[in-house]
mmCIF file of C-alpha atoms in Angstrom:
data_model
loop_
_atom_site.group_PDB
_atom_site.id
_atom_site.type_symbol
_atom_site.label_atom_id
_atom_site.label_comp_id
_atom_site.label_asym_id
_atom_site.label_seq_id
_atom_site.Cartn_x
_atom_site.Cartn_y
_atom_site.Cartn_z
ATOM 1 C CA MET N 779 -0.052 0.007 0.002
ATOM 2 C CA SER N 780 1.463 3.314 -1.099
ATOM 3 C CA MET N 781 0.809 7.061 -0.369
ATOM 4 C CA GLU N 782 -0.360 7.129 -4.184
ATOM 5 C CA ASP N 783 -2.988 4.470 -3.696
ATOM 6 C CA LEU N 784 -4.602 6.674 -1.035
ATOM 7 C CA GLN N 785 -4.158 9.883 -3.171
ATOM 8 C CA SER N 786 -6.146 8.344 -5.910
ATOM 9 C CA VAL N 787 -8.652 7.458 -3.625
ATOM 10 C CA CYS N 788 -8.787 10.845 -2.234
ATOM 11 C CA LYS N 789 -8.793 12.240 -5.865
ATOM 12 C CA TYR N 790 -11.717 9.843 -6.960
ATOM 13 C CA LEU N 791 -13.964 10.737 -3.823
ATOM 14 C CA GLU N 792 -13.201 14.386 -4.353
ATOM 15 C CA GLU N 793 -14.428 14.269 -7.823
ATOM 16 C CA LYS N 794 -17.618 12.674 -6.254
ATOM 17 C CA GLY N 795 -17.973 15.894 -4.110
ATOM 18 C CA LEU N 796 -16.564 14.485 -0.769
ATOM 19 C CA GLN N 797 -14.042 16.170 1.264
ATOM 20 C CA THR N 798 -10.895 14.226 1.998
ATOM 21 C CA TRP N 799 -7.768 14.993 4.129
ATOM 22 C CA LEU N 800 -4.780 12.850 3.861
ATOM 23 C CA SER N 801 -3.227 13.157 6.967
ATOM 24 C CA SER N 802 -0.325 10.466 6.482
ATOM 25 C CA ALA N 803 0.758 7.300 4.124
ATOM 26 C CA GLU N 804 -1.457 5.472 6.556
ATOM 27 C CA ARG N 805 -4.435 7.700 7.204
ATOM 28 C CA MET N 806 -7.052 9.932 5.505
ATOM 29 C CA TYR N 807 -10.490 11.378 6.201
ATOM 30 C CA VAL N 808 -13.428 11.521 4.186
ATOM 31 C CA LYS N 809 -16.648 13.625 5.001
ATOM 32 C CA LYS N 810 -19.415 15.098 3.157
ATOM 33 C CA THR N 811 -20.850 18.303 4.074
ATOM 34 C CA GLY N 812 -23.606 18.408 6.800
ATOM 35 C CA ASP N 813 -23.031 14.796 7.551
ATOM 36 C CA ALA N 814 -20.516 12.474 9.583
ATOM 37 C CA GLY N 815 -17.025 11.752 8.771
ATOM 38 C CA LEU N 816 -14.997 8.595 8.166
ATOM 39 C CA GLU N 817 -11.457 7.593 8.909
ATOM 40 C CA ILE N 818 -9.597 5.138 6.735
ATOM 41 C CA ARG N 819 -6.440 3.579 8.165
ATOM 42 C CA VAL N 820 -3.907 1.319 6.498
ATOM 43 C CA ILE N 821 -2.918 -1.407 9.061
ATOM 44 C CA SER N 822 -0.578 -4.388 7.925
ATOM 45 C CA ASN N 823 -1.819 -4.032 4.466
ATOM 46 C CA ARG N 824 -5.530 -3.868 5.393
ATOM 47 C CA PHE N 825 -7.587 -0.976 5.638
ATOM 48 C CA ASN N 826 -9.412 -0.007 8.795
ATOM 49 C CA LEU N 827 -13.014 2.096 8.112
ATOM 50 C CA ARG N 828 -13.887 3.782 11.545
ATOM 51 C CA ARG N 829 -16.617 6.410 12.415
ATOM 52 C CA TRP N 830 -16.689 7.229 16.002
ATOM 53 C CA ASP N 831 -18.340 10.352 16.899
ATOM 54 C CA TYR N 832 -19.545 9.468 20.512
ATOM 55 C CA VAL N 833 -17.129 9.785 23.708
ATOM 56 C CA PRO N 834 -16.402 7.149 24.930
ATOM 57 C CA GLY N 835 -18.841 5.261 22.576
ATOM 58 C CA PRO N 836 -19.718 3.225 20.409
ATOM 59 C CA GLY N 837 -22.813 5.267 19.836
ATOM 60 C CA GLU N 838 -25.526 3.731 17.660
ATOM 61 C CA ASP N 839 -24.084 5.223 14.598
ATOM 62 C CA ASP N 840 -20.386 4.460 15.323
ATOM 63 C CA PHE N 841 -18.443 1.649 13.923
ATOM 64 C CA CYS N 842 -14.978 0.205 13.274
ATOM 65 C CA PHE N 843 -14.120 -2.691 11.098
ATOM 66 C CA ASP N 844 -11.313 -3.974 8.492
ATOM 67 C CA ILE N 845 -11.353 -4.613 4.754
ATOM 68 C CA ASP N 846 -9.036 -6.588 2.627
ATOM 69 C CA SER N 847 -9.076 -4.322 -0.713
ATOM 70 C CA LEU N 848 -8.794 -0.680 -1.576
ATOM 71 C CA ASP N 849 -11.421 -1.039 -4.371
ATOM 72 C CA GLU N 850 -14.079 -2.416 -1.658
ATOM 73 C CA ILE N 851 -13.292 0.479 0.843
ATOM 74 C CA THR N 852 -13.750 2.992 -1.730
ATOM 75 C CA LEU N 853 -17.163 1.156 -2.739
ATOM 76 C CA ILE N 854 -18.272 1.391 0.865
ATOM 77 C CA VAL N 855 -17.270 5.127 1.456
ATOM 78 C CA TRP N 856 -19.165 5.887 -1.617
ATOM 79 C CA ASN N 857 -22.290 4.052 -0.692
ATOM 80 C CA TYR N 858 -22.054 5.314 2.865
ATOM 81 C CA PHE N 859 -22.660 8.752 1.562
ATOM 82 C CA PHE N 860 -24.728 8.640 -1.580
ATOM 83 C CA ALA N 861 -26.781 5.433 -1.407
ATOM 84 C CA GLN N 862 -30.306 5.542 -0.518
ATOM 85 C CA PRO N 863 -32.199 3.321 1.925
ATOM 86 C CA ILE N 864 -33.259 0.147 0.641
ATOM 87 C CA LYS N 865 -36.882 -1.419 0.431
ATOM 88 C CA ILE N 866 -37.258 -4.770 1.434
ATOM 89 C CA ALA N 867 -40.563 -6.349 2.198
ATOM 90 C CA ASP N 868 -42.142 -2.995 3.089
ATOM 91 C CA TRP N 869 -39.100 -2.385 5.160
ATOM 92 C CA ASP N 870 -37.369 1.040 4.268
ATOM 93 C CA ILE N 871 -33.715 0.190 5.481
ATOM 94 C CA ALA N 872 -30.869 2.405 5.616
ATOM 95 C CA LEU N 873 -28.426 -0.733 5.310
ATOM 96 C CA HIS N 874 -25.714 1.783 3.552
ATOM 97 C CA ARG N 875 -25.172 3.611 6.940
ATOM 98 C CA TYR N 876 -24.137 0.186 8.480
ATOM 99 C CA PRO N 877 -21.375 -1.066 6.302
ATOM 100 C CA TYR N 878 -20.521 -3.969 8.323
ATOM 101 C CA TRP N 879 -23.661 -5.498 7.760
ATOM 102 C CA SER N 880 -24.605 -7.515 4.686
ATOM 103 C CA LEU N 881 -27.737 -7.671 2.781
ATOM 104 C CA GLN N 882 -27.979 -11.478 3.212
ATOM 105 C CA GLU N 883 -28.165 -11.125 6.871
ATOM 106 C CA MET N 884 -30.547 -8.365 6.659
ATOM 107 C CA GLN N 885 -33.157 -10.484 4.442
ATOM 108 C CA TYR N 886 -32.689 -13.419 6.912
ATOM 109 C CA ARG N 887 -33.439 -11.411 9.973
ATOM 110 C CA LEU N 888 -36.386 -9.660 8.198
ATOM 111 C CA VAL N 889 -37.875 -13.262 7.692
ATOM 112 C CA ASN N 890 -37.161 -14.351 11.318
ATOM 113 C CA LEU N 891 -38.594 -11.003 12.928
ATOM 114 C CA VAL N 892 -40.003 -10.829 16.265
ATOM 115 C CA HIS N 893 -42.859 -8.430 16.679
ATOM 116 C CA VAL N 894 -43.303 -6.522 20.001
ATOM 117 C CA THR N 895 -44.458 -3.521 21.996
ATOM 118 C CA GLN N 896 -42.083 -0.484 23.109
ATOM 119 C CA ASP N 897 -42.608 -1.818 26.731
ATOM 120 C CA GLN N 898 -41.568 -5.571 25.627
ATOM 121 C CA PHE N 899 -38.545 -4.255 23.720
ATOM 122 C CA GLN N 900 -37.307 -2.001 26.453
ATOM 123 C CA ALA N 901 -37.334 -5.063 28.838
ATOM 124 C CA ILE N 902 -35.682 -7.013 26.011
ATOM 125 C CA HIS N 903 -32.640 -4.225 25.907
ATOM 126 C CA GLU N 904 -32.765 -4.164 29.534
ATOM 127 C CA GLU N 905 -32.008 -7.787 29.787
ATOM 128 C CA ARG N 906 -29.114 -7.733 27.325
ATOM 129 C CA TYR N 907 -27.437 -5.171 29.529
ATOM 130 C CA LYS N 908 -28.163 -7.344 32.786
ATOM 131 C CA ARG N 909 -26.893 -10.459 30.773
ATOM 132 C CA TYR N 910 -23.488 -8.614 30.088
ATOM 133 C CA GLU N 911 -23.224 -7.418 33.586
ATOM 134 C CA ARG N 912 -23.287 -11.077 35.018
ATOM 135 C CA THR N 913 -20.571 -12.142 32.243
ATOM 136 C CA SER N 914 -18.300 -9.338 32.169
ATOM 137 C CA ILE N 915 -14.876 -10.226 30.999
ATOM 138 C CA GLU N 916 -12.102 -7.557 31.529
ATOM 139 C CA TYR N 917 -10.509 -7.324 28.244
ATOM 140 C CA LEU N 918 -13.564 -6.768 26.141
ATOM 141 C CA THR N 919 -13.463 -3.626 24.309
ATOM 142 C CA ARG N 920 -16.267 -0.991 24.396
ATOM 143 C CA LEU N 921 -17.234 -2.339 20.983
ATOM 144 C CA ASP N 922 -17.216 -5.993 21.945
ATOM 145 C CA ILE N 923 -19.654 -5.257 24.682
ATOM 146 C CA ALA N 924 -21.952 -3.053 22.144
ATOM 147 C CA GLU N 925 -21.835 -5.968 19.797
ATOM 148 C CA THR N 926 -24.367 -7.887 22.033
ATOM 149 C CA THR N 927 -25.911 -5.240 23.918
ATOM 150 C CA GLN N 928 -26.878 -2.489 21.414
ATOM 151 C CA PHE N 929 -29.771 -2.289 19.148
ATOM 152 C CA MET N 930 -29.982 0.107 16.001
ATOM 153 C CA CYS N 931 -33.047 1.779 14.586
ATOM 154 C CA CYS N 932 -32.302 1.067 11.414
ATOM 155 C CA GLY N 933 -35.509 0.983 9.407
ATOM 156 C CA LYS N 934 -39.184 1.594 9.521
ATOM 157 C CA HIS N 935 -42.192 -0.310 8.095
ATOM 158 C CA MET N 936 -43.819 1.985 5.192
ATOM 159 C CA ILE N 937 -47.167 0.510 6.257
ATOM 160 C CA THR N 938 -47.560 0.019 10.057
ATOM 161 C CA GLY N 939 -44.832 2.403 10.991
ATOM 162 C CA GLU N 940 -43.131 -0.145 12.930
ATOM 163 C CA LYS N 941 -39.468 0.495 13.828
ATOM 164 C CA LEU N 942 -36.816 -2.119 12.927
ATOM 165 C CA MET N 943 -34.494 -2.445 15.651
ATOM 166 C CA ILE N 944 -31.707 -4.803 15.009
ATOM 167 C CA ARG N 945 -28.759 -5.662 17.468
ATOM 168 C CA ARG N 946 -25.443 -4.355 16.335
ATOM 169 C CA ASP N 947 -24.189 -8.120 15.809
ATOM 170 C CA MET N 948 -27.116 -8.858 13.903
ATOM 171 C CA GLN N 949 -28.149 -11.680 16.065
ATOM 172 C CA GLU N 950 -31.414 -10.535 17.130
ATOM 173 C CA ALA N 951 -34.117 -8.205 15.236
ATOM 174 C CA TYR N 952 -37.380 -6.743 16.486
ATOM 175 C CA ALA N 953 -40.301 -5.021 15.154
ATOM 176 C CA VAL N 954 -41.324 -2.500 17.412
ATOM 177 C CA ARG N 955 -44.948 -1.303 17.693
ATOM 178 C CA LEU N 956 -45.323 2.340 18.464
ATOM 179 C CA GLU N 957 -48.079 2.538 20.797
#
């Protein structure tokens, strides 16, 4: 991986209307006016994509994950800023804002949704935190903990208005009725 590779990505993304800053041969930042910024780091010939706006975090919109190819990370960044929510089975889902999730996993979760009220979902959410507290392990990072305790509101049902709440690691998904 060379500085020229990151410079070419910067040039491409700037042509698409994004702001970029190349701070070193291993780090660049990408931003769209009025939107969040993303950080791309080169670590051992891999790419790390990070959005981390909440301190200490992670907040619902924060993420950090590794990607193998420059082409793939360029596509992910473009989609993050320019793609539109997708429609699957009457759900309007902002999948492009969760680039670490896959379409196949999302389709599976939608088929296996559990429909709950807001009160039921709140109880489920609280139980996930209690479960973590009972099994706390010192070496887990904040992101590791969030994987099994944090739910994202990533979509809305176009007919019923239910909210789509999916656990960060995509192992649980709920259609939450608004009361």
